[in-house]
Short mmCIF file of C-alpha atoms in Angstrom, two decimals:
data_model
loop_
_atom_site.label_atom_id
_atom_site.label_comp_id
_atom_site.label_asym_id
_atom_site.label_seq_id
_atom_site.Cartn_x
_atom_site.Cartn_y
_atom_site.Cartn_z
CA MET A 52 123.28 103.08 122.55
CA LEU A 53 124.35 100.86 119.66
CA VAL A 54 121.23 99.97 117.67
CA LEU A 55 120.79 97.47 114.84
CA ALA A 56 117.88 98.50 112.60
CA ILE A 57 116.03 96.58 109.90
CA GLU A 58 113.75 97.96 107.17
CA SER A 59 111.69 95.85 104.73
CA SER A 60 108.43 97.74 104.26
CA CYS A 61 108.33 97.87 100.48
CA ASP A 62 110.94 97.22 97.81
CA GLU A 63 114.17 97.51 99.78
CA THR A 64 115.64 95.16 102.33
CA ALA A 65 117.99 97.23 104.50
CA ALA A 66 119.94 97.02 107.75
CA SER A 67 122.02 99.56 109.61
CA VAL A 68 124.08 100.02 112.76
CA VAL A 69 123.77 103.47 114.33
CA ARG A 70 125.34 104.83 117.53
CA ASP A 71 123.22 107.04 119.79
CA GLY A 72 120.73 107.77 117.01
CA ARG A 73 123.25 110.10 115.36
CA LEU A 74 126.31 108.32 114.00
CA ILE A 75 125.88 105.85 111.13
CA LEU A 76 128.40 103.02 111.45
CA SER A 77 126.88 101.15 108.52
CA SER A 78 123.86 101.38 106.23
CA VAL A 79 123.29 98.49 103.83
CA ILE A 80 120.58 98.34 101.17
CA ALA A 81 120.04 95.02 99.39
CA SER A 82 119.72 96.44 95.88
CA GLN A 83 123.15 98.03 96.28
CA ILE A 84 125.11 94.94 97.32
CA ASP A 85 125.70 91.55 95.82
CA VAL A 86 123.41 89.56 98.09
CA HIS A 87 123.80 86.44 96.07
CA SER A 88 127.53 86.17 96.51
CA ARG A 89 126.82 85.36 100.14
CA TYR A 90 124.66 82.49 98.93
CA GLY A 91 127.41 80.94 96.85
CA GLY A 92 126.23 82.43 93.59
CA VAL A 93 122.72 81.03 93.60
CA VAL A 94 120.70 83.59 91.70
CA PRO A 95 116.98 83.32 92.33
CA GLU A 96 114.67 83.71 89.35
CA ILE A 97 111.71 85.06 91.21
CA ALA A 98 111.78 88.52 92.72
CA SER A 99 108.96 87.72 95.12
CA ARG A 100 111.25 86.02 97.61
CA LYS A 101 113.83 88.76 97.57
CA HIS A 102 113.27 90.05 101.11
CA MET A 103 113.68 86.59 102.56
CA GLU A 104 116.80 85.94 100.55
CA ALA A 105 118.32 89.32 101.31
CA ILE A 106 117.56 89.74 104.99
CA VAL A 107 120.35 87.63 106.52
CA PRO A 108 123.15 88.74 104.14
CA VAL A 109 122.11 92.36 104.60
CA ILE A 110 122.21 92.13 108.41
CA LEU A 111 125.60 90.38 108.32
CA GLN A 112 126.94 93.01 105.95
CA ALA A 113 125.69 95.80 108.23
CA LEU A 114 127.53 94.26 111.19
CA ASP A 115 130.67 93.72 109.08
CA ASP A 116 130.68 97.25 107.67
CA ALA A 117 130.23 98.68 111.19
CA ARG A 118 133.07 96.45 112.46
CA VAL A 119 130.93 95.24 115.33
CA SER A 120 129.51 91.86 116.29
CA LEU A 121 126.09 90.97 117.64
CA ASP A 122 127.67 91.02 121.12
CA ASP A 123 128.10 94.80 120.77
CA ILE A 124 124.49 95.50 119.76
CA GLU A 125 122.38 96.92 122.61
CA GLY A 126 118.96 97.13 120.97
CA VAL A 127 117.04 96.25 117.80
CA ALA A 128 114.67 98.51 115.86
CA VAL A 129 112.51 97.37 112.96
CA THR A 130 109.94 98.89 110.61
CA ARG A 131 106.48 97.75 111.71
CA GLY A 132 104.47 99.63 109.07
CA PRO A 133 102.99 101.03 106.97
CA GLY A 134 103.78 98.74 104.07
CA LEU A 135 103.16 95.34 102.58
CA VAL A 136 102.44 92.93 105.40
CA GLY A 137 104.30 90.07 103.67
CA SER A 138 107.40 92.23 103.29
CA LEU A 139 107.20 93.78 106.76
CA LEU A 140 106.94 90.37 108.38
CA VAL A 141 110.32 89.31 107.00
CA GLY A 142 112.07 92.17 108.82
CA LEU A 143 109.88 91.88 111.89
CA GLN A 144 110.59 88.16 112.31
CA ALA A 145 114.31 88.71 111.85
CA ALA A 146 114.30 91.46 114.48
CA LYS A 147 112.27 89.40 116.94
CA SER A 148 114.51 86.37 116.44
CA LEU A 149 117.65 88.40 117.06
CA ALA A 150 116.13 90.12 120.08
CA PHE A 151 114.95 86.83 121.52
CA ALA A 152 118.17 84.91 120.91
CA ARG A 153 120.45 87.68 122.19
CA GLU A 154 118.06 88.88 124.94
CA LEU A 155 117.98 92.39 123.46
CA PRO A 156 115.21 94.96 123.72
CA PHE A 157 113.41 95.70 120.47
CA VAL A 158 110.85 98.21 119.17
CA GLY A 159 108.69 98.47 116.04
CA VAL A 160 109.02 101.80 114.23
CA ASN A 161 106.77 103.71 111.84
CA HIS A 162 108.41 103.96 108.41
CA LEU A 163 107.16 107.53 107.91
CA GLU A 164 108.47 108.65 111.29
CA GLY A 165 111.76 107.08 110.24
CA HIS A 166 111.84 109.28 107.15
CA VAL A 167 111.21 112.40 109.25
CA ALA A 168 113.89 111.33 111.75
CA SER A 169 116.44 110.82 108.97
CA ILE A 170 117.22 114.54 109.31
CA PHE A 171 118.83 113.84 112.71
CA LEU A 172 121.52 111.81 110.96
CA HIS A 173 122.53 114.98 109.17
CA GLU A 174 124.99 117.30 110.84
CA ARG A 175 122.63 120.20 110.28
CA HIS A 176 119.25 119.41 111.83
CA PRO A 177 116.50 121.46 113.48
CA ASP A 178 115.07 121.60 116.98
CA PHE A 179 111.41 120.73 117.51
CA PRO A 180 108.89 121.87 116.49
CA PHE A 181 109.16 121.90 112.71
CA VAL A 182 107.08 121.25 109.62
CA ALA A 183 108.05 118.14 107.65
CA LEU A 184 107.26 117.21 104.06
CA VAL A 185 107.51 113.44 103.52
CA VAL A 186 107.55 112.96 99.77
CA SER A 187 108.20 109.66 98.00
CA GLY A 188 106.69 107.22 95.51
CA GLY A 189 103.97 106.20 97.91
CA HIS A 190 103.55 109.20 100.19
CA THR A 191 103.12 112.96 100.02
CA ASN A 192 102.34 114.29 103.50
CA ILE A 193 102.92 117.53 105.42
CA TYR A 194 103.17 117.20 109.19
CA ARG A 195 103.72 119.53 112.09
CA VAL A 196 106.21 117.65 114.27
CA SER A 197 106.39 118.68 117.95
CA ASP A 198 108.53 115.78 119.15
CA PHE A 199 109.33 112.16 118.40
CA GLY A 200 105.95 110.45 118.16
CA SER A 201 104.01 113.70 118.12
CA PHE A 202 102.66 114.54 114.69
CA LYS A 203 99.79 116.53 113.30
CA THR A 204 98.81 116.01 109.65
CA LEU A 205 98.50 119.34 107.84
CA GLY A 206 98.24 118.10 104.26
CA GLN A 207 98.27 114.90 102.23
CA THR A 208 97.66 113.73 98.70
CA ARG A 209 94.13 112.97 97.58
CA ASP A 210 95.22 110.65 94.76
CA ASP A 211 98.76 110.10 93.44
CA ALA A 212 101.97 110.66 95.38
CA ALA A 213 104.52 113.10 93.92
CA GLY A 214 107.01 110.31 93.20
CA GLU A 215 104.36 108.48 91.27
CA ALA A 216 103.62 111.61 89.23
CA PHE A 217 107.29 111.64 88.19
CA ASP A 218 107.38 107.92 87.44
CA LYS A 219 104.20 107.85 85.38
CA ALA A 220 105.17 110.91 83.36
CA ALA A 221 108.44 109.21 82.42
CA LYS A 222 106.43 106.16 81.39
CA LEU A 223 104.00 108.25 79.31
CA LEU A 224 106.89 109.95 77.53
CA ASP A 225 108.83 106.69 77.30
CA ILE A 226 112.06 108.28 78.53
CA GLY A 227 113.31 105.56 80.85
CA TYR A 228 113.50 104.40 84.43
CA PRO A 229 113.66 105.42 87.25
CA GLY A 230 111.37 108.24 86.18
CA GLY A 231 112.28 110.75 88.89
CA VAL A 232 115.99 110.51 88.17
CA VAL A 233 115.55 110.71 84.38
CA ILE A 234 113.25 113.73 84.59
CA ASP A 235 115.58 115.48 87.06
CA ARG A 236 118.46 115.07 84.58
CA LEU A 237 116.58 115.98 81.38
CA ALA A 238 114.80 118.96 82.97
CA LYS A 239 118.13 120.69 83.64
CA ASN A 240 118.23 121.68 79.94
CA GLY A 241 114.56 122.59 79.67
CA ASP A 242 112.38 125.68 79.99
CA THR A 243 110.28 125.42 83.16
CA GLY A 244 107.66 127.79 81.79
CA LYS A 245 107.24 126.33 78.30
CA ILE A 246 104.01 124.42 78.95
CA PRO A 247 101.44 125.71 81.47
CA PHE A 248 100.73 122.51 83.40
CA PRO A 249 98.11 122.94 86.14
CA ARG A 250 98.82 123.57 89.83
CA SER A 251 95.89 122.00 91.63
CA MET A 252 94.19 122.56 95.00
CA LYS A 253 95.50 126.10 95.35
CA ASN A 254 93.45 126.85 98.47
CA SER A 255 94.34 123.77 100.46
CA LEU A 256 97.40 122.14 101.99
CA ASP A 257 96.30 118.87 100.38
CA PHE A 258 97.83 117.68 97.13
CA SER A 259 96.38 116.22 93.94
CA PHE A 260 98.67 115.09 91.14
CA SER A 261 96.21 113.04 89.13
CA GLY A 262 94.99 116.08 87.16
CA LEU A 263 98.58 116.93 86.27
CA LYS A 264 99.12 113.42 84.96
CA THR A 265 95.93 113.68 82.88
CA SER A 266 97.06 117.06 81.60
CA LEU A 267 100.31 115.53 80.33
CA LEU A 268 98.36 112.65 78.79
CA SER A 269 96.11 115.17 77.00
CA TYR A 270 99.15 117.11 75.84
CA THR A 271 100.57 113.97 74.20
CA LYS A 272 97.19 112.93 72.72
CA LYS A 273 96.37 116.32 71.22
CA ARG A 274 99.60 116.35 69.28
CA THR A 275 99.29 115.79 65.56
CA THR A 276 102.99 115.08 65.20
CA PRO A 277 105.09 112.76 67.38
CA ILE A 278 107.05 114.35 70.22
CA GLU A 279 110.64 114.92 69.10
CA GLN A 280 113.56 114.14 71.39
CA ASN A 281 114.59 117.78 71.49
CA GLU A 282 111.20 118.78 72.92
CA ILE A 283 111.48 116.44 75.92
CA PRO A 284 113.59 118.75 78.14
CA ASP A 285 111.01 121.56 77.95
CA ILE A 286 108.12 119.17 78.59
CA VAL A 287 109.71 117.53 81.63
CA ALA A 288 111.06 120.81 83.00
CA SER A 289 107.56 122.33 82.84
CA TYR A 290 106.00 119.21 84.34
CA GLN A 291 108.59 118.98 87.11
CA GLU A 292 108.11 122.67 87.92
CA ALA A 293 104.36 122.07 88.39
CA ILE A 294 105.14 119.39 91.00
CA VAL A 295 107.92 121.39 92.67
CA ASP A 296 105.77 124.55 92.81
CA VAL A 297 103.01 122.88 94.82
CA LEU A 298 105.38 120.91 97.08
CA VAL A 299 107.40 123.99 97.97
CA GLY A 300 104.45 126.39 98.09
CA LYS A 301 102.22 124.29 100.32
CA THR A 302 105.00 123.22 102.69
CA LEU A 303 106.19 126.80 103.25
CA ARG A 304 102.60 127.95 103.67
CA ALA A 305 102.10 125.16 106.23
CA ALA A 306 105.12 126.45 108.14
CA GLU A 307 103.73 129.97 108.15
CA ILE A 308 100.27 128.84 109.23
CA SER A 309 101.61 126.68 112.04
CA GLY A 310 104.00 129.35 113.22
CA THR A 311 107.33 127.61 112.76
CA ALA A 312 110.28 128.86 110.76
CA ARG A 313 111.83 125.40 110.30
CA VAL A 314 111.03 123.00 107.47
CA VAL A 315 112.34 119.46 106.93
CA VAL A 316 112.07 117.74 103.53
CA VAL A 317 112.57 113.95 103.44
CA GLY A 318 111.75 110.89 101.32
CA GLY A 319 112.86 109.71 97.88
CA VAL A 320 111.62 112.77 95.99
CA ALA A 321 113.71 114.99 98.29
CA ALA A 322 116.64 113.77 96.16
CA ASN A 323 115.28 115.84 93.24
CA SER A 324 117.76 118.64 92.55
CA ARG A 325 115.20 121.20 91.41
CA LEU A 326 113.11 120.58 94.53
CA ARG A 327 116.17 121.05 96.77
CA TYR A 328 117.14 124.25 94.99
CA ARG A 329 113.64 125.74 95.04
CA PHE A 330 113.11 124.89 98.72
CA HIS A 331 116.30 126.67 99.74
CA ASP A 332 115.67 129.61 97.44
CA ASP A 333 111.98 130.20 98.26
CA ALA A 334 112.40 129.57 101.99
CA ALA A 335 115.27 132.05 102.27
CA LYS A 336 112.98 134.77 100.89
CA LYS A 337 110.47 134.02 103.65
CA GLY A 338 113.03 133.72 106.43
CA ILE A 339 112.36 130.00 106.83
CA GLU A 340 115.19 127.54 107.47
CA VAL A 341 115.15 124.39 105.33
CA PHE A 342 116.75 121.09 106.31
CA ILE A 343 117.16 118.33 103.70
CA PRO A 344 119.24 115.19 104.37
CA PRO A 345 121.86 114.01 101.88
CA ILE A 346 120.47 111.96 98.99
CA SER A 347 121.65 108.66 100.48
CA LEU A 348 119.28 109.20 103.41
CA CYS A 349 116.31 110.34 101.29
CA THR A 350 115.52 106.93 99.80
CA ASP A 351 114.42 104.00 101.96
CA ASN A 352 117.11 102.94 104.42
CA ALA A 353 117.42 101.37 107.87
CA ALA A 354 119.56 104.06 109.51
CA MET A 355 116.49 106.30 109.78
CA ILE A 356 114.66 103.48 111.60
CA ALA A 357 117.57 103.29 114.06
CA VAL A 358 117.14 106.98 114.96
CA VAL A 359 113.56 106.49 116.13
CA GLY A 360 114.45 103.12 117.67
CA ASP A 361 117.33 104.62 119.66
CA HIS A 362 115.09 107.38 121.00
CA ARG A 363 112.42 104.95 122.18
CA LEU A 364 114.76 102.25 123.47
CA SER A 365 116.78 104.85 125.42
CA ARG A 366 113.56 105.87 127.18
CA GLY A 367 113.05 102.28 128.21
CA GLU A 368 110.29 101.54 125.69
CA ARG A 369 109.98 97.89 124.66
CA ASP A 370 107.72 95.98 122.31
CA GLY A 371 106.61 92.41 122.98
CA PHE A 372 107.25 89.39 120.83
CA ASP A 373 103.57 89.43 119.83
CA LEU A 374 104.05 92.71 117.89
CA ASN A 375 102.30 92.51 114.51
CA ALA A 376 102.92 94.29 111.20
CA LEU A 377 100.59 97.14 110.21
CA SER A 378 99.74 97.72 106.55
CA ARG A 379 98.08 101.03 107.40
CA TRP A 380 99.60 103.16 110.14
CA PRO A 381 99.02 106.91 109.77
CA LEU A 382 101.43 109.02 111.82
CA ALA A 383 98.45 111.02 112.93
CA PHE A 384 94.90 111.39 111.83
CA ARG A 385 93.90 114.79 110.57
CA GLN A 386 92.94 117.39 113.18
CA GLU A 387 94.25 115.26 115.99
CA ASP A 388 97.46 115.95 117.81
CA GLU A 389 97.57 112.39 119.00
CA LYS A 390 100.46 110.33 120.17
CA PHE A 391 100.82 107.17 118.18
CA GLY A 392 102.32 103.86 119.01
CA SER A 393 100.29 103.21 122.12
CA MET B 153 86.82 89.36 78.54
CA ARG B 154 84.06 86.74 78.68
CA GLU B 155 82.09 86.06 75.53
CA ASN B 156 78.87 84.82 77.05
CA GLY B 157 78.47 87.37 79.81
CA PHE B 158 76.85 90.72 80.07
CA SER B 159 78.40 93.97 79.09
CA LEU B 160 77.55 97.62 78.83
CA CYS B 161 79.38 100.75 77.83
CA LEU B 162 78.95 104.27 79.14
CA ILE B 163 80.60 107.62 78.74
CA SER B 164 81.63 109.65 81.76
CA LYS B 165 81.94 113.38 81.18
CA SER B 166 83.99 114.19 84.28
CA ALA B 167 85.98 112.79 87.20
CA GLU B 168 82.94 113.46 89.41
CA GLU B 169 80.75 111.38 87.10
CA THR B 170 83.34 108.59 87.06
CA ARG B 171 83.32 108.55 90.87
CA GLU B 172 79.51 108.46 90.89
CA ILE B 173 79.52 105.48 88.51
CA GLY B 174 82.07 103.85 90.82
CA ARG B 175 79.86 104.50 93.83
CA ILE B 176 76.87 102.83 92.17
CA ILE B 177 79.04 99.83 91.20
CA GLY B 178 80.42 99.63 94.74
CA GLU B 179 76.93 99.55 96.23
CA GLN B 180 76.26 96.33 94.32
CA LEU B 181 79.49 94.63 95.38
CA GLY B 182 80.45 92.86 98.58
CA ALA B 183 82.62 90.29 100.29
CA GLY B 184 84.48 87.97 97.94
CA ASP B 185 83.93 90.11 94.83
CA ILE B 186 86.83 91.03 92.58
CA LEU B 187 86.69 94.07 90.33
CA ALA B 188 89.36 93.93 87.62
CA LEU B 189 90.24 97.37 86.25
CA THR B 190 92.05 97.86 82.97
CA GLY B 191 92.97 100.92 80.94
CA GLU B 192 95.97 103.07 80.09
CA LEU B 193 97.73 105.55 82.37
CA GLY B 194 95.43 108.42 83.30
CA SER B 195 92.23 106.67 82.18
CA GLY B 196 90.63 106.98 85.64
CA LYS B 197 91.19 103.67 87.42
CA THR B 198 92.02 105.22 90.79
CA CYS B 199 89.24 107.76 90.27
CA ILE B 200 86.53 105.12 89.79
CA THR B 201 87.93 103.21 92.80
CA GLN B 202 87.42 106.33 94.93
CA GLY B 203 83.73 106.00 94.05
CA VAL B 204 83.62 102.25 94.66
CA ALA B 205 85.04 102.88 98.16
CA ARG B 206 82.19 105.26 98.98
CA GLY B 207 79.75 102.69 97.57
CA ILE B 208 80.88 100.15 100.14
CA GLN B 209 80.83 102.80 102.86
CA VAL B 210 84.52 103.44 103.42
CA PRO B 211 84.31 106.59 105.60
CA ASP B 212 85.21 109.92 103.97
CA GLU B 213 88.21 110.47 106.26
CA TYR B 214 89.98 107.70 104.38
CA GLY B 215 91.40 109.29 101.25
CA ILE B 216 91.62 106.67 98.51
CA THR B 217 95.07 107.15 97.01
CA SER B 218 96.92 105.37 94.24
CA PRO B 219 98.38 102.00 95.30
CA THR B 220 101.02 101.99 92.54
CA PHE B 221 103.99 102.18 94.89
CA THR B 222 102.45 100.68 98.01
CA LEU B 223 100.98 97.77 95.94
CA ILE B 224 98.03 97.24 98.29
CA ASN B 225 95.97 99.79 100.22
CA GLU B 226 93.41 98.52 102.72
CA TYR B 227 90.32 100.42 103.85
CA PRO B 228 87.53 99.48 106.26
CA GLY B 229 83.96 99.75 104.95
CA ARG B 230 80.79 97.66 104.90
CA VAL B 231 83.37 95.02 103.96
CA MET B 232 87.14 95.52 103.73
CA LEU B 233 88.32 97.14 100.51
CA TYR B 234 91.63 95.82 99.19
CA HIS B 235 92.85 98.22 96.52
CA MET B 236 95.69 96.57 94.61
CA ASP B 237 97.85 97.71 91.73
CA MET B 238 99.73 95.42 89.37
CA TYR B 239 101.47 98.26 87.50
CA ARG B 240 104.90 97.59 88.99
CA LEU B 241 104.69 93.81 88.82
CA THR B 242 106.50 91.96 86.10
CA GLY B 243 103.92 89.16 86.16
CA PRO B 244 101.78 86.84 88.27
CA GLU B 245 104.85 85.30 89.97
CA ASP B 246 105.45 88.57 91.86
CA LEU B 247 102.03 88.20 93.44
CA ALA B 248 103.17 85.49 95.84
CA ASP B 249 105.06 88.11 97.84
CA MET B 250 101.84 90.04 98.28
CA GLY B 251 100.02 87.05 99.77
CA TYR B 252 97.38 87.54 97.10
CA GLU B 253 95.39 84.40 97.86
CA ASP B 254 94.46 85.84 101.24
CA TYR B 255 92.90 88.77 99.41
CA PHE B 256 91.42 87.06 96.33
CA TYR B 257 89.72 84.34 98.35
CA GLY B 258 89.19 86.42 101.49
CA ASP B 259 86.31 88.32 103.01
CA GLY B 260 86.72 91.70 101.35
CA LEU B 261 86.12 93.44 98.04
CA VAL B 262 89.25 93.36 95.88
CA VAL B 263 89.78 96.10 93.29
CA ILE B 264 92.75 95.47 91.01
CA GLU B 265 94.31 98.15 88.81
CA TRP B 266 96.29 96.92 85.78
CA ALA B 267 94.50 93.57 86.12
CA GLU B 268 95.56 92.61 82.59
CA LYS B 269 99.01 91.80 84.01
CA ILE B 270 97.60 88.90 86.01
CA SER B 271 94.67 87.81 83.83
CA ASP B 272 95.90 84.20 83.88
CA ILE B 273 95.38 83.74 87.58
CA LEU B 274 92.26 85.81 88.19
CA PRO B 275 89.27 83.76 89.34
CA ALA B 276 86.74 83.30 86.52
CA ASP B 277 83.73 85.19 87.85
CA ASN B 278 85.17 88.69 88.06
CA LEU B 279 83.61 91.93 87.17
CA TYR B 280 85.68 93.69 84.52
CA VAL B 281 85.73 97.44 84.09
CA SER B 282 87.86 98.77 81.27
CA MET B 283 88.46 102.48 80.89
CA ARG B 284 89.50 104.49 77.90
CA TYR B 285 90.63 108.09 77.49
CA LEU B 286 88.40 110.08 75.11
CA ASP B 287 89.43 113.65 75.88
CA GLU B 288 90.74 115.64 78.86
CA SER B 289 87.56 115.08 80.88
CA SER B 290 85.65 112.24 79.14
CA ARG B 291 86.21 108.53 79.54
CA GLU B 292 84.60 105.43 78.05
CA ILE B 293 83.74 102.93 80.78
CA ARG B 294 82.98 99.37 79.71
CA ILE B 295 81.58 97.00 82.30
CA ALA B 296 81.47 93.24 81.75
CA GLY B 297 80.81 90.19 83.85
CA ASP B 298 78.30 87.43 84.44
CA SER B 299 74.73 88.45 83.76
CA GLY B 300 73.75 88.29 87.45
CA LYS B 301 76.24 90.75 88.87
CA ALA B 302 76.77 92.95 85.83
CA GLY B 303 73.02 92.90 85.20
CA LYS B 304 72.32 94.23 88.69
CA ILE B 305 74.93 96.94 88.21
CA SER B 306 73.43 97.87 84.85
CA ALA B 307 69.98 98.25 86.43
CA ALA B 308 71.40 100.35 89.26
CA LEU B 309 73.27 102.59 86.81
CA LYS B 310 70.07 103.07 84.79
CA ALA B 311 68.18 103.98 87.95
CA GLY B 312 70.96 106.45 88.72
CA GLY B 313 70.47 108.15 85.36
CA PHE B 314 73.35 106.54 83.48
CA CYS B 315 73.19 104.41 80.29
#
């Protein structure tokens, strides 16, 4: 099935054309293209309208890049939540309009399930069941995944997400933006054991990164002399290692507890090179297979939404034109092996 | 901060104490109230909000997590809790995308982290809580607002053993 997918849950406006939930024909992300050239060079001043301005050019670009027309599209998938309702509605309305005008089936997809499903766009992907770590700026969750739509939450953050811990540390140290990328780069020349930052919640699969952030704040406040540039690599390498340690440790423990030897790592933070290295290294020692998509599929994109959409549309699932956006949409509540989306 | 209002200042010795102070504040708040939180990174804004959520009876199974990247987190309680974060906004103009008027003038309790970024457009009768880092575990918590609301909170905090 040839699916057009749209994603607009947070910062990115994205569209993608994917064949059979496996083959990406195009994947367009607004921040990476010159949206305004399609509007004759009108550059808007206010970022708040960016989804609305980007949505049509992004969809057109996705069709162009895939060398298909709307006549070829067989179904539409769109992110329904979780996210900002105002942002979600832009994508949802576009999807509904297309589906209505072209008489195409459409389904609303969970953004987090999309992240998990992004692994199926990678040549090397696991069979069900597996344990998945979804780790980004806004989310840090461990799931046991038995099938599409069948998730059990094993762990989640109690305060800050891992991506936020990276971003705020970069802000505290004033080393630039985006924080995760800057820290990843600077940490390569640092000593991971130089500063003993805390690893919290050792006896749980839940995460807490707020204490780590406070620990870094205290480290900077206790100093009597300003932090020199040449100290930054050791500081960020130690800080990054504290995050990586708990992400890797808890996810592999979750796999052992739930009796699966397959682990999937997805979301923006899965682009972190130290995290990728440590996952492969630590998992190999435990006989666990690790699957991480290429970096282009880790950050928010629409191709991952097409994977879930293709699966559901192929089974004959349809959503109605009264489908609403959901700001909060957990994949599964704790302790419940429930099916969602009903 | 308002000149002619009511204000008090307390010291929290731990994250648990900060949450307890938040809980007592939350118990006094309801539909239509806006709690504006200010203070540097790591000063405890999300921590005190975790307490506020319990104070308006958001069930324990809802973990109150940082809204920095998601911008708004919504939780059901005695009234809806809208937990917003202005950290990533460049200014008030970005708020339009968030449909902020629906929240500010709606039927829930709005808690806003990094409220200083939008001070120009905040309604006048807010409760302000500013937080300051003292040492690894201690924080200064300054509460200000009109004498009615902040006064009630002050009395409740005294009854709870604070101040």
